Amino acid sequence: MISYDSIQELVDKAKKKGKMISELVLEDQARQMEQPQEELFEQMRASLQVMADAAAKGLTAVSKSASGLSGGDANKMRQSVDAGRSLSGKVLSETLAKALAIAEVNACMGRIVAAPTAGSCGIIPAVLLTLQEENDLSEERVVMSLFTAAGLGMVIARKASISGAEGGCQAECGSAAAMAAAAAVELMGGSPQMCAHACAMALKSVLGLVCDPVAGLVEVPCVKRNASGAANALIAAEMALAGIESTIPVDEVIGAMKAIGDAMPKSLKETAEGGLADTPTAKKIARDILR
């Protein structure tokens, strides 16, 4: 698969060819993989359907995961939205509900798309599916926006990491938020450079975020971090679409994330030995689960 050297390279190439990032990524991947663009598009469309199915399932579910740590919160969020109790407007509230829903489906061993990881699976689909619904956008545009997310995700994975065990939660939920922000900008008509600024602003907001799963499970605080990651993506996309730019270029932000991840002690990188996992309540939960 093609792996770009930098996001700015991807942006410059898209601008030079007069294309959106998604079009460029789809063309490059089709050429590299020797597959028709239509075939790759259908594969991505199938992934979008899995995302939508997971959101729908999670929003109605009230069952708990095997550990009992998660399940049912997305349904509570949906009921609150339906009752008109939203503090932040329908778009954000619906996004939060979907992010929780998909992350809970993952915790309950349901079928999800790793985007880019299972632990961050709710962020990208929650943002894009909500924008699609609220703005009556075509499925084709949403599928194409996923290619934008994928292109930027390839750079982040190559230049830093998308693994919590390697770079902390900044590498998982942070990368997902950055990818979602860029995809949202393109979906709503923004330029390739705006996509890069959105990616940078989303990632900057979570630099240093540790990976500290309680009892070693991808549930606490992971599920709720999907909701906050989706909100982060919307905020970054909103700023970028307004013409606000990141002072620090996106590729330098990715480099900073890599350096921070390398400097983190192992206790803060998915070992469940530090952070929230080391609190008295978390230790009690772990003991109870082990029993």
Coordinates of C-alpha atoms in Angstrom, one line a residue:
M1 CA 0.0 0.0 0.0
I2 CA 1.1 3.6 -0.7
S3 CA 2.3 5.3 2.5
Y4 CA 2.7 9.1 2.2
D5 CA 5.8 10.8 3.7
S6 CA 3.8 13.6 5.1
I7 CA 0.3 15.1 5.3
Q8 CA 1.5 18.3 3.7
E9 CA 2.8 16.2 0.8
L10 CA -0.6 14.8 0.4
V11 CA -2.2 18.2 0.6
D12 CA 0.2 19.7 -1.9
K13 CA -0.4 16.9 -4.4
A14 CA -4.1 17.2 -4.1
K15 CA -4.0 20.9 -4.7
K16 CA -1.7 20.5 -7.6
K17 CA -4.0 18.1 -9.3
G18 CA -7.1 20.0 -8.4
K19 CA -8.5 17.1 -6.4
M20 CA -9.8 16.4 -2.9
I21 CA -7.6 14.3 -0.7
S22 CA -10.1 11.4 -0.9
E23 CA -9.9 11.3 -4.7
L24 CA -6.1 11.3 -4.6
V25 CA -6.0 8.5 -2.0
L26 CA -8.5 6.4 -3.9
E27 CA -6.6 6.8 -7.1
D28 CA -3.2 6.0 -5.5
Q29 CA -4.5 3.0 -3.7
A30 CA -6.2 1.6 -6.8
R31 CA -3.0 1.9 -8.8
Q32 CA -0.8 0.5 -6.1
M33 CA -3.1 -2.5 -5.3
E34 CA -3.9 -3.0 -9.0
Q35 CA -7.7 -2.9 -8.3
P36 CA -10.4 -0.9 -9.9
Q37 CA -11.4 2.3 -8.0
E38 CA -15.0 1.0 -8.0
E39 CA -14.0 -2.1 -6.2
L40 CA -12.1 -0.2 -3.5
F41 CA -15.0 2.2 -3.2
E42 CA -17.4 -0.8 -2.6
Q43 CA -15.1 -2.2 0.1
M44 CA -15.1 1.1 1.9
R45 CA -18.9 1.4 1.4
A46 CA -19.2 -2.0 3.1
S47 CA -17.1 -0.7 6.0
L48 CA -19.4 2.3 6.3
Q49 CA -22.4 0.0 6.5
V50 CA -20.7 -2.0 9.4
M51 CA -20.2 1.3 11.2
A52 CA -23.8 2.3 10.7
D53 CA -25.1 -1.1 11.9
A54 CA -22.9 -0.9 15.0
A55 CA -24.2 2.6 15.8
A56 CA -27.8 1.4 15.4
K57 CA -27.3 -1.6 17.5
G58 CA -25.5 0.2 20.3
L59 CA -28.1 3.0 20.5
T60 CA -30.9 0.5 21.3
A61 CA -28.9 -1.9 23.5
V62 CA -29.2 -1.9 27.2
S63 CA -27.2 -5.1 27.9
K64 CA -23.9 -5.0 29.7
S65 CA -20.5 -6.3 28.6
A66 CA -19.2 -9.5 30.1
S67 CA -17.3 -7.5 32.7
G68 CA -20.3 -5.4 33.5
L69 CA -18.2 -2.2 33.1
S70 CA -20.0 -0.9 30.0
G71 CA -23.3 -1.0 28.1
G72 CA -26.4 1.0 28.0
D73 CA -24.9 4.5 28.2
A74 CA -25.5 5.2 24.5
N75 CA -29.2 4.4 25.0
K76 CA -29.3 6.8 28.0
M77 CA -27.7 9.5 25.8
R78 CA -30.2 8.9 23.0
Q79 CA -33.1 9.1 25.4
S80 CA -31.8 12.4 26.7
V81 CA -31.5 13.8 23.2
D82 CA -35.0 12.6 22.3
A83 CA -36.3 14.3 25.4
G84 CA -34.8 17.6 24.4
R85 CA -32.4 17.8 27.3
S86 CA -29.3 18.4 25.2
L87 CA -27.0 21.2 26.5
S88 CA -25.0 21.4 23.3
G89 CA -27.3 21.0 20.3
K90 CA -28.4 18.0 18.3
V91 CA -25.3 17.5 16.2
L92 CA -22.9 17.2 19.1
S93 CA -25.4 15.2 21.2
E94 CA -26.1 12.8 18.4
T95 CA -22.4 12.4 17.8
L96 CA -21.8 11.6 21.4
A97 CA -24.5 9.0 21.4
K98 CA -23.2 7.2 18.3
A99 CA -19.6 7.3 19.6
L100 CA -20.7 5.7 22.9
A101 CA -22.9 3.2 21.0
I102 CA -20.2 1.9 18.7
A103 CA -17.6 1.7 21.5
E104 CA -20.1 -0.3 23.6
V105 CA -20.7 -2.7 20.7
N106 CA -17.0 -3.3 20.6
A107 CA -16.9 -3.9 24.4
C108 CA -19.7 -6.4 24.0
M109 CA -17.9 -8.3 21.3
G110 CA -20.0 -7.0 18.5
R111 CA -18.9 -6.3 14.9
I112 CA -17.1 -3.0 14.4
V113 CA -14.5 -1.4 12.1
A114 CA -11.2 -0.6 13.7
A115 CA -10.9 3.1 12.9
P116 CA -8.0 3.1 13.2
T117 CA -8.1 0.7 16.2
A118 CA -10.9 -1.2 18.0
G119 CA -10.4 1.0 21.1
S120 CA -11.1 4.2 19.1
C121 CA -13.7 2.6 16.8
G122 CA -16.6 5.0 17.6
I123 CA -15.0 8.4 16.8
I124 CA -14.8 8.5 13.0
P125 CA -18.2 6.9 12.3
A126 CA -20.0 8.9 14.9
V127 CA -18.8 12.2 13.4
L128 CA -19.4 11.3 9.8
L129 CA -22.7 9.5 10.2
T130 CA -24.2 12.3 12.3
L131 CA -23.1 14.9 9.7
Q132 CA -24.6 12.8 7.0
E133 CA -27.9 12.6 8.8
E134 CA -28.1 16.2 9.9
N135 CA -27.1 17.6 6.5
D136 CA -28.8 15.0 4.2
L137 CA -25.6 14.1 2.6
S138 CA -25.2 11.2 0.1
E139 CA -23.6 7.9 1.0
E140 CA -21.0 8.5 -1.7
R141 CA -19.7 11.6 -0.1
V142 CA -19.4 9.9 3.3
V143 CA -17.6 6.9 1.8
M144 CA -15.1 9.3 0.0
S145 CA -14.5 11.1 3.3
L146 CA -13.4 7.8 4.8
F147 CA -10.6 7.7 2.2
T148 CA -9.5 11.1 3.4
A149 CA -9.4 9.7 7.0
A150 CA -7.5 6.7 5.7
G151 CA -4.9 8.8 3.9
L152 CA -4.1 10.9 6.9
G153 CA -4.2 7.8 9.2
M154 CA -1.5 6.2 7.0
V155 CA 0.8 9.1 7.6
I156 CA 0.2 9.1 11.4
A157 CA 0.8 5.4 11.6
R158 CA 4.0 5.7 9.6
K159 CA 5.5 8.8 11.3
A160 CA 4.2 8.1 14.8
S161 CA 1.8 5.4 15.9
I162 CA -1.8 4.4 16.2
S163 CA -1.1 1.9 19.0
G164 CA -1.9 2.6 22.6
A165 CA 0.7 0.2 23.7
E166 CA 3.3 2.2 21.8
G167 CA 2.2 5.8 22.1
G168 CA -0.6 6.0 24.7
C169 CA -4.2 6.9 24.0
Q170 CA -3.1 10.0 22.1
A171 CA -2.1 7.5 19.4
E172 CA -5.5 5.8 19.4
C173 CA -8.3 8.2 20.3
G174 CA -6.1 11.1 19.3
S175 CA -5.3 9.7 15.9
A176 CA -9.0 8.8 15.4
A177 CA -10.1 12.4 16.3
A178 CA -7.5 13.9 13.9
M179 CA -8.6 11.6 11.1
A180 CA -12.3 12.3 11.8
A181 CA -11.7 16.1 11.9
A182 CA -10.0 16.0 8.5
A183 CA -12.7 13.8 7.0
A184 CA -15.5 16.0 8.4
V185 CA -13.9 19.1 6.8
E186 CA -13.8 17.5 3.4
L187 CA -17.3 16.2 3.8
M188 CA -18.6 19.7 4.5
G189 CA -16.8 21.3 1.6
G190 CA -13.5 22.3 3.1
S191 CA -10.2 22.4 1.2
P192 CA -7.3 19.9 1.5
Q193 CA -5.3 22.5 3.5
M194 CA -8.3 23.0 5.9
C195 CA -8.3 19.2 6.4
A196 CA -4.7 19.4 7.5
H197 CA -5.3 22.2 9.9
A198 CA -8.3 20.3 11.4
C199 CA -6.1 17.2 11.8
A200 CA -3.4 19.3 13.6
M201 CA -5.9 21.0 15.9
A202 CA -7.6 17.8 17.0
L203 CA -4.3 16.0 17.6
K204 CA -2.8 19.0 19.5
S205 CA -5.7 18.8 22.0
V206 CA -4.8 15.4 23.2
L207 CA -1.0 15.3 23.2
G208 CA 0.1 13.3 26.2
L209 CA -3.1 11.4 26.7
V210 CA -2.2 8.2 28.4
C211 CA -3.6 4.7 27.8
D212 CA -4.8 3.4 31.2
P213 CA -7.4 0.7 30.8
V214 CA -9.0 -0.3 34.0
A215 CA -8.5 -4.1 34.6
G216 CA -6.8 -4.2 31.2
L217 CA -10.1 -4.0 29.4
V218 CA -10.9 -1.7 26.5
E219 CA -13.9 -0.3 28.4
V220 CA -13.0 2.2 31.1
P221 CA -12.1 5.0 30.3
C222 CA -12.0 3.9 26.6
V223 CA -15.7 4.0 25.8
K224 CA -16.3 7.6 27.1
R225 CA -13.0 8.7 25.5
N226 CA -14.6 7.8 22.2
A227 CA -17.3 10.4 23.0
S228 CA -14.8 13.1 23.9
G229 CA -12.7 12.2 20.9
A230 CA -15.7 12.7 18.6
A231 CA -16.4 16.0 20.2
N232 CA -12.8 17.0 19.8
A233 CA -13.0 16.2 16.1
L234 CA -16.1 18.3 15.6
I235 CA -14.5 21.3 17.4
A236 CA -11.4 21.1 15.3
A237 CA -13.4 20.7 12.0
E238 CA -15.6 23.7 13.0
M239 CA -12.5 25.9 13.6
A240 CA -10.8 24.8 10.4
L241 CA -14.0 25.4 8.3
A242 CA -14.1 28.9 9.8
G243 CA -10.7 29.6 8.4
I244 CA -8.8 29.1 11.7
E245 CA -5.3 27.6 11.2
S246 CA -3.0 25.6 13.3
T247 CA 0.1 27.6 14.2
I248 CA 2.1 24.4 14.4
P249 CA 2.1 22.5 11.0
V250 CA 0.3 19.1 11.2
D251 CA 3.4 17.0 10.4
E252 CA 5.2 18.7 13.3
V253 CA 2.3 17.9 15.6
I254 CA 2.6 14.3 14.6
G255 CA 6.3 14.4 15.3
A256 CA 5.6 15.8 18.7
M257 CA 3.1 13.0 19.4
K258 CA 5.8 10.5 18.5
A259 CA 8.3 12.1 20.8
I260 CA 5.8 12.2 23.7
G261 CA 4.8 8.6 23.2
D262 CA 8.4 7.5 23.2
A263 CA 9.0 9.5 26.5
M264 CA 6.0 7.9 28.3
P265 CA 6.8 5.3 30.9
K266 CA 5.4 1.8 30.1
S267 CA 2.9 2.2 33.0
L268 CA 1.0 4.7 30.9
K269 CA 0.9 2.7 27.7
E270 CA -1.8 0.0 27.9
T271 CA -0.3 -2.0 30.7
A272 CA -3.0 -1.0 33.2
E273 CA -0.3 -0.2 35.7
G274 CA -0.8 3.6 35.9
G275 CA -3.2 6.5 35.4
L276 CA -6.8 5.7 36.1
A277 CA -6.0 2.0 36.2
D278 CA -3.9 2.6 39.3
T279 CA -6.7 4.3 41.4
P280 CA -8.3 2.5 44.4
T281 CA -11.6 2.1 42.6
A282 CA -9.9 0.6 39.5
K283 CA -7.9 -1.8 41.6
K284 CA -11.1 -3.0 43.3
I285 CA -12.8 -3.5 40.0
A286 CA -9.9 -5.5 38.7
R287 CA -9.9 -7.7 41.8
D288 CA -13.7 -8.2 41.5
I289 CA -13.4 -9.2 37.8
L290 CA -10.6 -11.6 38.5
R291 CA -12.7 -13.3 41.2

